CSV table of N, CA, C and O in Angstrom, one decimal:
chain,number,residue,atom,x,y,z
A,1,MET,N,35.0,-2.6,-16.7
A,1,MET,CA,34.0,-2.2,-15.8
A,1,MET,C,32.6,-2.2,-16.6
A,1,MET,O,32.5,-1.6,-17.6
A,2,ASP,N,31.6,-2.8,-16.0
A,2,ASP,CA,30.3,-2.7,-16.7
A,2,ASP,C,29.5,-1.5,-16.2
A,2,ASP,O,29.9,-0.8,-15.3
A,3,ASP,N,28.4,-1.3,-16.9
A,3,ASP,CA,27.6,-0.1,-16.5
A,3,ASP,C,27.0,-0.1,-15.1
A,3,ASP,O,26.7,1.0,-14.6
A,4,ALA,N,26.9,-1.2,-14.5
A,4,ALA,CA,26.3,-1.3,-13.2
A,4,ALA,C,27.3,-1.1,-12.1
A,4,ALA,O,27.0,-0.9,-10.9
A,5,THR,N,28.6,-1.1,-12.4
A,5,THR,CA,29.6,-0.8,-11.4
A,5,THR,C,29.8,0.7,-11.1
A,5,THR,O,30.0,1.5,-12.0
A,6,PRO,N,29.6,1.1,-9.9
A,6,PRO,CA,29.7,2.5,-9.5
A,6,PRO,C,31.1,3.1,-9.9
A,6,PRO,O,32.1,2.4,-9.7
A,7,GLN,N,31.1,4.3,-10.4
A,7,GLN,CA,32.4,5.0,-10.6
A,7,GLN,C,32.6,6.0,-9.5
A,7,GLN,O,31.7,6.8,-9.3
A,8,PHE,N,33.7,6.0,-8.9
A,8,PHE,CA,34.0,7.0,-7.8
A,8,PHE,C,35.0,8.0,-8.4
A,8,PHE,O,36.1,7.6,-8.8
A,9,LEU,N,34.6,9.2,-8.5
A,9,LEU,CA,35.4,10.2,-9.3
A,9,LEU,C,35.7,11.5,-8.4
A,9,LEU,O,34.9,12.0,-7.7
A,10,SER,N,36.9,11.9,-8.6
A,10,SER,CA,37.3,13.2,-8.0
A,10,SER,C,38.2,13.9,-9.1
A,10,SER,O,39.4,13.8,-9.2
A,11,PRO,N,37.5,14.7,-10.0
A,11,PRO,CA,38.2,15.3,-11.1
A,11,PRO,C,39.3,16.3,-10.7
A,11,PRO,O,39.1,16.9,-9.6
A,12,ASP,N,40.3,16.4,-11.5
A,12,ASP,CA,41.3,17.4,-11.3
A,12,ASP,C,40.9,18.8,-11.3
A,12,ASP,O,41.6,19.7,-10.8
A,13,THR,N,39.7,19.1,-11.8
A,13,THR,CA,39.1,20.4,-11.8
A,13,THR,C,38.5,20.9,-10.5
A,13,THR,O,38.0,22.0,-10.4
A,14,LEU,N,38.5,20.0,-9.5
A,14,LEU,CA,38.0,20.3,-8.1
A,14,LEU,C,39.1,20.1,-7.1
A,14,LEU,O,40.0,19.3,-7.4
A,15,PRO,N,39.1,20.7,-6.0
A,15,PRO,CA,40.1,20.5,-4.9
A,15,PRO,C,40.1,19.0,-4.5
A,15,PRO,O,39.1,18.3,-4.5
A,16,GLU,N,41.3,18.5,-4.2
A,16,GLU,CA,41.4,17.1,-3.7
A,16,GLU,C,40.7,16.9,-2.4
A,16,GLU,O,40.9,17.6,-1.4
A,17,PRO,N,39.7,15.9,-2.4
A,17,PRO,CA,38.9,15.7,-1.2
A,17,PRO,C,39.6,14.9,-0.2
A,17,PRO,O,40.3,13.9,-0.5
A,18,PRO,N,39.5,15.2,1.1
A,18,PRO,CA,40.1,14.4,2.2
A,18,PRO,C,39.3,13.2,2.6
A,18,PRO,O,38.5,13.2,3.5
A,19,GLY,N,39.4,12.1,1.8
A,19,GLY,CA,38.8,10.8,2.2
A,19,GLY,C,37.4,10.6,1.7
A,19,GLY,O,36.6,9.8,2.2
A,20,TYR,N,37.0,11.4,0.7
A,20,TYR,CA,35.7,11.1,0.0
A,20,TYR,C,35.8,11.4,-1.5
A,20,TYR,O,36.8,12.0,-1.9
A,21,SER,N,34.9,11.0,-2.3
A,21,SER,CA,34.8,11.2,-3.7
A,21,SER,C,33.9,12.4,-3.9
A,21,SER,O,32.9,12.6,-3.3
A,22,HIS,N,34.3,13.2,-4.9
A,22,HIS,CA,33.4,14.4,-5.2
A,22,HIS,C,32.1,13.9,-5.9
A,22,HIS,O,31.0,14.5,-5.7
A,23,VAL,N,32.1,12.8,-6.6
A,23,VAL,CA,30.9,12.3,-7.3
A,23,VAL,C,31.0,10.8,-7.5
A,23,VAL,O,32.1,10.2,-7.6
A,24,VAL,N,29.9,10.2,-7.4
A,24,VAL,CA,29.8,8.7,-7.6
A,24,VAL,C,28.7,8.6,-8.7
A,24,VAL,O,27.6,9.1,-8.5
A,25,SER,N,29.0,7.9,-9.7
A,25,SER,CA,28.0,7.6,-10.8
A,25,SER,C,27.7,6.1,-10.7
A,25,SER,O,28.6,5.3,-10.8
A,26,ALA,N,26.4,5.8,-10.6
A,26,ALA,CA,26.0,4.4,-10.5
A,26,ALA,C,24.6,4.2,-11.3
A,26,ALA,O,23.8,5.1,-11.3
A,27,ARG,N,24.5,3.0,-11.8
A,27,ARG,CA,23.2,2.6,-12.4
A,27,ARG,C,22.8,1.3,-11.7
A,27,ARG,O,22.9,0.2,-12.2
A,28,PRO,N,22.3,1.5,-10.5
A,28,PRO,CA,22.0,0.3,-9.7
A,28,PRO,C,20.7,-0.3,-10.1
A,28,PRO,O,19.8,0.4,-10.6
A,29,ALA,N,20.6,-1.6,-9.8
A,29,ALA,CA,19.3,-2.2,-10.0
A,29,ALA,C,18.5,-2.0,-8.7
A,29,ALA,O,17.3,-2.0,-8.7
A,30,ARG,N,19.2,-1.7,-7.6
A,30,ARG,CA,18.5,-1.4,-6.4
A,30,ARG,C,19.3,-0.4,-5.6
A,30,ARG,O,20.5,-0.3,-5.6
A,31,VAL,N,18.6,0.5,-4.9
A,31,VAL,CA,19.2,1.5,-4.0
A,31,VAL,C,18.7,1.3,-2.6
A,31,VAL,O,17.5,1.1,-2.4
A,32,VAL,N,19.6,1.5,-1.6
A,32,VAL,CA,19.3,1.3,-0.2
A,32,VAL,C,19.6,2.7,0.4
A,32,VAL,O,20.7,3.2,0.3
A,33,TRP,N,18.6,3.2,1.1
A,33,TRP,CA,18.7,4.5,1.9
A,33,TRP,C,18.6,4.1,3.3
A,33,TRP,O,17.6,3.4,3.7
A,34,THR,N,19.4,4.6,4.2
A,34,THR,CA,19.2,4.4,5.6
A,34,THR,C,18.7,5.7,6.2
A,34,THR,O,18.9,6.8,5.7
A,35,ALA,N,18.0,5.5,7.3
A,35,ALA,CA,17.7,6.6,8.2
A,35,ALA,C,19.0,7.1,8.8
A,35,ALA,O,19.9,6.3,8.9
A,36,GLY,N,19.0,8.3,9.4
A,36,GLY,CA,20.1,8.7,10.1
A,36,GLY,C,20.3,7.8,11.3
A,36,GLY,O,19.4,7.5,12.0
A,37,GLN,N,21.6,7.4,11.5
A,37,GLN,CA,21.9,6.5,12.7
A,37,GLN,C,22.7,7.3,13.7
A,37,GLN,O,23.6,8.1,13.3
A,38,VAL,N,22.5,7.1,14.9
A,38,VAL,CA,23.2,7.8,16.0
A,38,VAL,C,23.9,6.8,16.9
A,38,VAL,O,23.8,5.6,16.7
A,39,ALA,N,24.5,7.3,17.9
A,39,ALA,CA,25.3,6.5,18.8
A,39,ALA,C,24.5,5.9,20.0
A,39,ALA,O,24.7,6.3,21.1
A,40,MET,N,23.5,5.1,19.6
A,40,MET,CA,22.7,4.4,20.7
A,40,MET,C,22.7,2.9,20.4
A,40,MET,O,22.6,2.5,19.3
A,41,HIS,N,22.8,2.2,21.5
A,41,HIS,CA,22.7,0.7,21.4
A,41,HIS,C,21.3,0.3,21.2
A,41,HIS,O,20.4,1.1,21.4
A,42,ALA,N,21.1,-0.9,20.8
A,42,ALA,CA,19.7,-1.4,20.6
A,42,ALA,C,18.8,-1.2,21.8
A,42,ALA,O,17.6,-1.1,21.6
A,43,ASP,N,19.3,-1.3,23.0
A,43,ASP,CA,18.5,-1.1,24.2
A,43,ASP,C,18.2,0.4,24.5
A,43,ASP,O,17.6,0.7,25.5
A,44,GLY,N,18.7,1.3,23.6
A,44,GLY,CA,18.5,2.7,23.9
A,44,GLY,C,19.5,3.4,24.6
A,44,GLY,O,19.4,4.7,24.8
A,45,THR,N,20.5,2.7,25.2
A,45,THR,CA,21.6,3.4,25.9
A,45,THR,C,22.5,4.1,24.9
A,45,THR,O,22.9,3.5,23.9
A,46,PRO,N,22.9,5.3,25.2
A,46,PRO,CA,23.8,6.0,24.3
A,46,PRO,C,25.3,5.7,24.6
A,46,PRO,O,25.6,5.2,25.7
A,47,ALA,N,26.1,6.0,23.6
A,47,ALA,CA,27.6,5.9,23.8
A,47,ALA,C,27.9,7.0,24.8
A,47,ALA,O,27.1,7.9,25.1
A,48,PRO,N,29.1,7.0,25.4
A,48,PRO,CA,29.5,8.0,26.4
A,48,PRO,C,29.3,9.4,25.9
A,48,PRO,O,29.8,9.7,24.8
A,49,PRO,N,28.7,10.3,26.7
A,49,PRO,CA,28.5,11.7,26.3
A,49,PRO,C,29.9,12.3,26.1
A,49,PRO,O,30.8,12.1,26.9
A,50,GLY,N,30.0,13.2,25.1
A,50,GLY,CA,31.2,13.9,24.8
A,50,GLY,C,32.4,13.1,24.2
A,50,GLY,O,33.4,13.7,23.9
A,51,ASP,N,32.2,11.8,24.0
A,51,ASP,CA,33.3,11.0,23.4
A,51,ASP,C,33.1,10.8,21.9
A,51,ASP,O,32.3,9.9,21.5
A,52,TRP,N,33.7,11.7,21.2
A,52,TRP,CA,33.5,11.7,19.7
A,52,TRP,C,33.9,10.3,19.1
A,52,TRP,O,33.2,9.8,18.2
A,53,GLU,N,35.0,9.7,19.5
A,53,GLU,CA,35.4,8.5,18.9
A,53,GLU,C,34.4,7.4,19.2
A,53,GLU,O,34.0,6.7,18.3
A,54,ALA,N,34.0,7.2,20.4
A,54,ALA,CA,33.0,6.2,20.8
A,54,ALA,C,31.7,6.4,20.1
A,54,ALA,O,31.1,5.5,19.6
A,55,GLN,N,31.2,7.7,20.0
A,55,GLN,CA,29.9,7.9,19.4
A,55,GLN,C,30.0,7.7,17.9
A,55,GLN,O,29.1,7.1,17.3
A,56,THR,N,31.1,8.1,17.3
A,56,THR,CA,31.2,7.9,15.8
A,56,THR,C,31.3,6.5,15.5
A,56,THR,O,30.6,6.0,14.6
A,57,ARG,N,32.1,5.7,16.3
A,57,ARG,CA,32.2,4.3,16.0
A,57,ARG,C,30.8,3.6,16.1
A,57,ARG,O,30.4,2.8,15.3
A,58,LEU,N,30.1,3.9,17.2
A,58,LEU,CA,28.8,3.2,17.4
A,58,LEU,C,27.8,3.6,16.3
A,58,LEU,O,27.0,2.8,15.8
A,59,CYS,N,27.9,4.9,15.9
A,59,CYS,CA,27.1,5.4,14.8
A,59,CYS,C,27.4,4.6,13.5
A,59,CYS,O,26.4,4.1,12.8
A,60,PHE,N,28.6,4.4,13.2
A,60,PHE,CA,29.0,3.6,12.0
A,60,PHE,C,28.6,2.1,12.1
A,60,PHE,O,28.2,1.5,11.2
A,61,GLU,N,28.8,1.6,13.3
A,61,GLU,CA,28.4,0.2,13.6
A,61,GLU,C,26.9,0.0,13.3
A,61,GLU,O,26.4,-0.9,12.7
A,62,ASN,N,26.1,1.0,13.8
A,62,ASN,CA,24.6,1.0,13.6
A,62,ASN,C,24.3,1.1,12.1
A,62,ASN,O,23.4,0.5,11.6
A,63,LEU,N,25.0,2.0,11.4
A,63,LEU,CA,24.8,2.1,9.9
A,63,LEU,C,25.1,0.7,9.3
A,63,LEU,O,24.4,0.3,8.4
A,64,GLY,N,26.2,0.0,9.7
A,64,GLY,CA,26.5,-1.3,9.2
A,64,GLY,C,25.3,-2.3,9.4
A,64,GLY,O,25.0,-3.1,8.5
A,65,ARG,N,24.7,-2.2,10.6
A,65,ARG,CA,23.6,-3.1,10.9
A,65,ARG,C,22.4,-2.8,10.0
A,65,ARG,O,21.7,-3.7,9.5
A,66,ALA,N,22.2,-1.5,9.8
A,66,ALA,CA,21.0,-1.1,8.9
A,66,ALA,C,21.3,-1.5,7.5
A,66,ALA,O,20.4,-2.1,6.9
A,67,LEU,N,22.5,-1.3,7.0
A,67,LEU,CA,22.8,-1.8,5.7
A,67,LEU,C,22.6,-3.3,5.5
A,67,LEU,O,22.0,-3.8,4.6
A,68,ALA,N,23.1,-4.0,6.5
A,68,ALA,CA,23.0,-5.5,6.5
A,68,ALA,C,21.6,-6.0,6.4
A,68,ALA,O,21.2,-6.9,5.8
A,69,ALA,N,20.7,-5.3,7.2
A,69,ALA,CA,19.3,-5.6,7.2
A,69,ALA,C,18.7,-5.6,5.8
A,69,ALA,O,17.7,-6.3,5.5
A,70,ALA,N,19.2,-4.7,4.9
A,70,ALA,CA,18.7,-4.6,3.6
A,70,ALA,C,19.6,-5.3,2.6
A,70,ALA,O,19.4,-5.2,1.4
A,71,GLY,N,20.5,-6.2,3.1
A,71,GLY,CA,21.3,-6.9,2.1
A,71,GLY,C,22.4,-6.1,1.5
A,71,GLY,O,22.9,-6.5,0.5
A,72,ALA,N,22.8,-5.0,2.1
A,72,ALA,CA,23.9,-4.2,1.6
A,72,ALA,C,25.1,-4.3,2.6
A,72,ALA,O,25.0,-4.7,3.7
A,73,ALA,N,26.3,-3.8,2.1
A,73,ALA,CA,27.5,-3.8,2.9
A,73,ALA,C,28.2,-2.5,2.7
A,73,ALA,O,27.8,-1.7,1.8
A,74,TRP,N,29.2,-2.2,3.5
A,74,TRP,CA,30.0,-1.0,3.4
A,74,TRP,C,30.5,-0.8,2.0
A,74,TRP,O,30.6,0.3,1.5
A,75,ALA,N,30.9,-1.9,1.3
A,75,ALA,CA,31.5,-1.7,0.0
A,75,ALA,C,30.5,-1.2,-1.0
A,75,ALA,O,30.8,-0.7,-2.1
A,76,ASP,N,29.2,-1.3,-0.7
A,76,ASP,CA,28.1,-0.8,-1.5
A,76,ASP,C,27.8,0.7,-1.3
A,76,ASP,O,27.0,1.2,-2.1
A,77,VAL,N,28.3,1.3,-0.3
A,77,VAL,CA,27.9,2.7,0.1
A,77,VAL,C,28.5,3.6,-1.0
A,77,VAL,O,29.7,3.6,-1.2
A,78,VAL,N,27.6,4.5,-1.5
A,78,VAL,CA,28.1,5.5,-2.5
A,78,VAL,C,27.9,6.9,-1.9
A,78,VAL,O,28.5,7.8,-2.5
A,79,LYS,N,27.2,7.1,-0.8
A,79,LYS,CA,27.0,8.5,-0.3
A,79,LYS,C,26.8,8.4,1.2
A,79,LYS,O,26.1,7.6,1.7
A,80,LEU,N,27.5,9.3,1.9
A,80,LEU,CA,27.2,9.5,3.3
A,80,LEU,C,26.9,10.9,3.6
A,80,LEU,O,27.5,11.9,3.0
A,81,THR,N,26.0,11.2,4.5
A,81,THR,CA,25.6,12.5,5.0
A,81,THR,C,25.8,12.6,6.5
A,81,THR,O,25.2,11.7,7.2
A,82,TYR,N,26.6,13.5,6.9
A,82,TYR,CA,26.9,13.6,8.4
A,82,TYR,C,26.2,14.9,8.9
A,82,TYR,O,26.2,15.9,8.3
A,83,PHE,N,25.7,14.7,10.1
A,83,PHE,CA,25.1,15.8,10.9
A,83,PHE,C,25.9,15.8,12.2
A,83,PHE,O,25.9,14.9,12.9
A,84,VAL,N,26.7,16.9,12.5
A,84,VAL,CA,27.5,17.0,13.7
A,84,VAL,C,27.2,18.3,14.4
A,84,VAL,O,26.8,19.3,13.8
A,85,VAL,N,27.4,18.2,15.7
A,85,VAL,CA,27.1,19.4,16.5
A,85,VAL,C,28.3,20.3,16.6
A,85,VAL,O,28.2,21.5,17.1
A,86,ASP,N,29.5,19.8,16.1
A,86,ASP,CA,30.7,20.6,16.2
A,86,ASP,C,31.7,20.1,15.2
A,86,ASP,O,31.8,18.8,15.1
A,87,VAL,N,32.3,20.9,14.4
A,87,VAL,CA,33.2,20.4,13.3
A,87,VAL,C,34.6,20.3,13.8
A,87,VAL,O,35.5,19.8,13.1
A,88,THR,N,34.9,20.6,15.1
A,88,THR,CA,36.3,20.5,15.5
A,88,THR,C,36.8,19.1,15.7
A,88,THR,O,38.0,18.8,15.7
A,89,ALA,N,35.9,18.1,15.7
A,89,ALA,CA,36.2,16.7,15.9
A,89,ALA,C,36.3,16.0,14.5
A,89,ALA,O,36.3,14.8,14.4
A,90,LEU,N,36.4,16.8,13.4
A,90,LEU,CA,36.3,16.2,12.1
A,90,LEU,C,37.5,15.2,11.9
A,90,LEU,O,37.2,14.1,11.2
A,91,GLU,N,38.6,15.4,12.4
A,91,GLU,CA,39.7,14.5,12.2
A,91,GLU,C,39.4,13.1,12.8
A,91,GLU,O,39.7,12.0,12.3
A,92,THR,N,38.8,13.1,14.0
A,92,THR,CA,38.4,11.9,14.7
A,92,THR,C,37.3,11.2,13.9
A,92,THR,O,37.3,9.9,13.7
A,93,VAL,N,36.3,11.9,13.4
A,93,VAL,CA,35.2,11.4,12.6
A,93,VAL,C,35.8,10.7,11.3
A,93,VAL,O,35.4,9.6,11.0
A,94,ARG,N,36.7,11.4,10.7
A,94,ARG,CA,37.3,10.8,9.4
A,94,ARG,C,38.1,9.5,9.8
A,94,ARG,O,38.1,8.6,9.0
A,95,ALA,N,38.9,9.5,10.9
A,95,ALA,CA,39.6,8.3,11.2
A,95,ALA,C,38.7,7.1,11.5
A,95,ALA,O,39.0,6.0,11.0
A,96,VAL,N,37.6,7.3,12.2
A,96,VAL,CA,36.7,6.2,12.4
A,96,VAL,C,36.0,5.8,11.1
A,96,VAL,O,35.9,4.6,10.8
A,97,ARG,N,35.6,6.8,10.3
A,97,ARG,CA,35.0,6.5,9.0
A,97,ARG,C,35.9,5.6,8.2
A,97,ARG,O,35.4,4.6,7.6
A,98,ASP,N,37.2,5.8,8.2
A,98,ASP,CA,38.1,5.1,7.4
A,98,ASP,C,38.2,3.6,7.8
A,98,ASP,O,38.7,2.8,7.1
A,99,GLU,N,37.8,3.3,9.0
A,99,GLU,CA,37.7,1.9,9.5
A,99,GLU,C,36.6,1.1,8.8
A,99,GLU,O,36.6,-0.1,8.8
A,100,PHE,N,35.6,1.8,8.2
A,100,PHE,CA,34.4,1.2,7.7
A,100,PHE,C,34.3,1.3,6.2
A,100,PHE,O,33.9,0.3,5.5
A,101,VAL,N,34.6,2.4,5.6
A,101,VAL,CA,34.5,2.6,4.1
A,101,VAL,C,35.7,2.1,3.4
A,101,VAL,O,36.8,1.9,3.9
A,102,ASP,N,35.5,1.8,2.1
A,102,ASP,CA,36.6,1.5,1.2
A,102,ASP,C,37.3,2.7,0.9
A,102,ASP,O,36.9,3.6,0.1
A,103,THR,N,38.5,2.9,1.5
A,103,THR,CA,39.2,4.1,1.3
A,103,THR,C,39.8,4.3,-0.1
A,103,THR,O,40.2,5.4,-0.5
A,104,GLU,N,39.8,3.2,-0.9
A,104,GLU,CA,40.3,3.3,-2.3
A,104,GLU,C,39.2,3.8,-3.2
A,104,GLU,O,39.4,4.3,-4.3
A,105,ARG,N,37.9,3.6,-2.7
A,105,ARG,CA,36.7,4.1,-3.5
A,105,ARG,C,35.8,4.7,-2.4
A,105,ARG,O,34.7,4.2,-2.2
A,106,PRO,N,36.2,5.8,-1.9
A,106,PRO,CA,35.4,6.4,-0.8
A,106,PRO,C,34.1,7.0,-1.3
A,106,PRO,O,34.1,7.6,-2.4
A,107,PRO,N,33.0,6.9,-0.6
A,107,PRO,CA,31.8,7.4,-1.0
A,107,PRO,C,31.8,8.9,-1.1
A,107,PRO,O,32.6,9.6,-0.4
A,108,ALA,N,30.9,9.5,-1.9
A,108,ALA,CA,30.6,10.9,-1.8
A,108,ALA,C,30.1,11.3,-0.4
A,108,ALA,O,29.5,10.4,0.2
A,109,SER,N,30.3,12.5,0.0
A,109,SER,CA,29.8,12.8,1.3
A,109,SER,C,29.5,14.3,1.5
A,109,SER,O,30.0,15.1,0.8
A,110,SER,N,28.6,14.6,2.4
A,110,SER,CA,28.3,15.9,2.8
A,110,SER,C,28.3,16.0,4.3
A,110,SER,O,27.9,15.0,5.0
A,111,LEU,N,28.7,17.1,4.9
A,111,LEU,CA,28.7,17.3,6.3
A,111,LEU,C,28.1,18.6,6.7
A,111,LEU,O,28.4,19.6,6.1
A,112,VAL,N,27.1,18.5,7.6
A,112,VAL,CA,26.4,19.7,8.0
A,112,VAL,C,26.5,19.9,9.5
A,112,VAL,O,26.3,18.9,10.3
A,113,GLN,N,27.0,21.0,10.0
A,113,GLN,CA,27.0,21.3,11.4
A,113,GLN,C,25.6,21.8,11.8
A,113,GLN,O,25.0,22.7,11.2
A,114,VAL,N,25.1,21.2,12.9
A,114,VAL,CA,23.7,21.5,13.3
A,114,VAL,C,23.8,22.0,14.8
A,114,VAL,O,24.7,21.8,15.5
A,115,ALA,N,22.7,22.7,15.1
A,115,ALA,CA,22.7,23.3,16.5
A,115,ALA,C,22.5,22.2,17.5
A,115,ALA,O,22.9,22.3,18.7
A,116,GLY,N,21.9,21.0,17.2
A,116,GLY,CA,21.7,19.9,18.1
A,116,GLY,C,21.0,18.8,17.4
A,116,GLY,O,20.4,19.0,16.3
A,117,LEU,N,21.1,17.6,18.0
A,117,LEU,CA,20.4,16.5,17.5
A,117,LEU,C,19.2,16.2,18.4
A,117,LEU,O,18.9,17.0,19.3
A,118,PHE,N,18.5,15.1,18.3
A,118,PHE,CA,17.2,14.9,19.0
A,118,PHE,C,17.5,14.7,20.5
A,118,PHE,O,16.5,14.8,21.3
A,119,ARG,N,18.7,14.4,20.9
A,119,ARG,CA,19.1,14.3,22.3
A,119,ARG,C,20.3,15.1,22.5
A,119,ARG,O,21.2,15.1,21.7
A,120,ALA,N,20.4,15.8,23.6
A,120,ALA,CA,21.5,16.8,23.9
A,120,ALA,C,22.8,16.0,24.0
A,120,ALA,O,23.9,16.7,23.8
A,121,ASP,N,22.8,14.8,24.4
A,121,ASP,CA,24.1,14.0,24.6
A,121,ASP,C,24.6,13.4,23.3
A,121,ASP,O,25.7,12.9,23.3
A,122,LEU,N,23.9,13.5,22.2
A,122,LEU,CA,24.4,13.0,20.9
A,122,LEU,C,25.2,14.0,20.2
A,122,LEU,O,24.8,15.2,20.1
A,123,LEU,N,26.3,13.6,19.5
A,123,LEU,CA,27.2,14.5,18.8
A,123,LEU,C,27.1,14.3,17.3
A,123,LEU,O,27.5,15.3,16.6
A,124,ILE,N,26.7,13.1,16.8
A,124,ILE,CA,26.8,12.8,15.4
A,124,ILE,C,25.6,11.9,15.0
A,124,ILE,O,25.2,11.1,15.7
A,125,GLU,N,25.2,12.2,13.7
A,125,GLU,CA,24.2,11.3,13.1
A,125,GLU,C,24.7,11.2,11.6
A,125,GLU,O,25.1,12.1,11.0
A,126,VAL,N,24.5,10.0,11.1
A,126,VAL,CA,25.0,9.7,9.7
A,126,VAL,C,24.0,8.9,9.0
A,126,VAL,O,23.4,7.9,9.5
A,127,GLU,N,23.7,9.3,7.7
A,127,GLU,CA,22.9,8.6,6.8
A,127,GLU,C,23.7,8.0,5.7
A,127,GLU,O,24.8,8.6,5.3
A,128,ALA,N,23.3,6.9,5.1
A,128,ALA,CA,24.0,6.3,4.0
A,128,ALA,C,23.1,6.0,2.8
A,128,ALA,O,21.9,5.7,3.0
A,129,VAL,N,23.6,6.0,1.6
A,129,VAL,CA,23.0,5.5,0.4
A,129,VAL,C,23.9,4.4,-0.1
A,129,VAL,O,25.1,4.7,-0.3
A,130,ALA,N,23.3,3.3,-0.5
A,130,ALA,CA,24.1,2.2,-1.0
A,130,ALA,C,23.5,1.6,-2.3
A,130,ALA,O,22.3,1.7,-2.4
A,131,CYS,N,24.3,1.1,-3.1
A,131,CYS,CA,23.9,0.5,-4.4
A,131,CYS,C,24.4,-1.0,-4.4
A,131,CYS,O,25.5,-1.2,-5.0
A,132,PRO,N,23.7,-1.9,-3.8
A,132,PRO,CA,24.2,-3.3,-3.8
A,132,PRO,C,24.1,-3.9,-5.2
A,132,PRO,O,23.2,-3.6,-5.9
A,133,SER,N,25.1,-4.6,-5.5
A,133,SER,CA,25.2,-5.2,-6.9
A,133,SER,C,24.2,-6.4,-7.0
A,133,SER,O,23.9,-6.8,-8.2
A,134,ALA,N,23.9,-7.0,-6.0
A,134,ALA,CA,23.0,-8.2,-6.1
A,134,ALA,C,21.6,-7.9,-5.4
A,134,ALA,O,21.5,-7.0,-4.6
């Protein structure tokens, strides 16, 4: 492994994380940060209100589009930050996340429960940091 290849680490000195890495070490030539993405289609219509699975999936699809616009892909993602209005749907969020991220090298992540997002019908917003190799 060369110095530019990110290392995804979860040391034995910390609790085993459910689907994320405790730390990612990278020396990228380039870093891509996305704005928080929500469950809205390009025309502004939202995913169905109250549907955690549909909203999370559209949120991750939008993140993928944002990453692609910068020449990055899901395999390049080293950090995710989640903002959710309720933590009871965490199992659903994780299941959808695993359809997109490399589960063998999961990104570091943080999750914050918030009182609300910019629209009352939105349940989740996610930001990504990526380190494309090229």
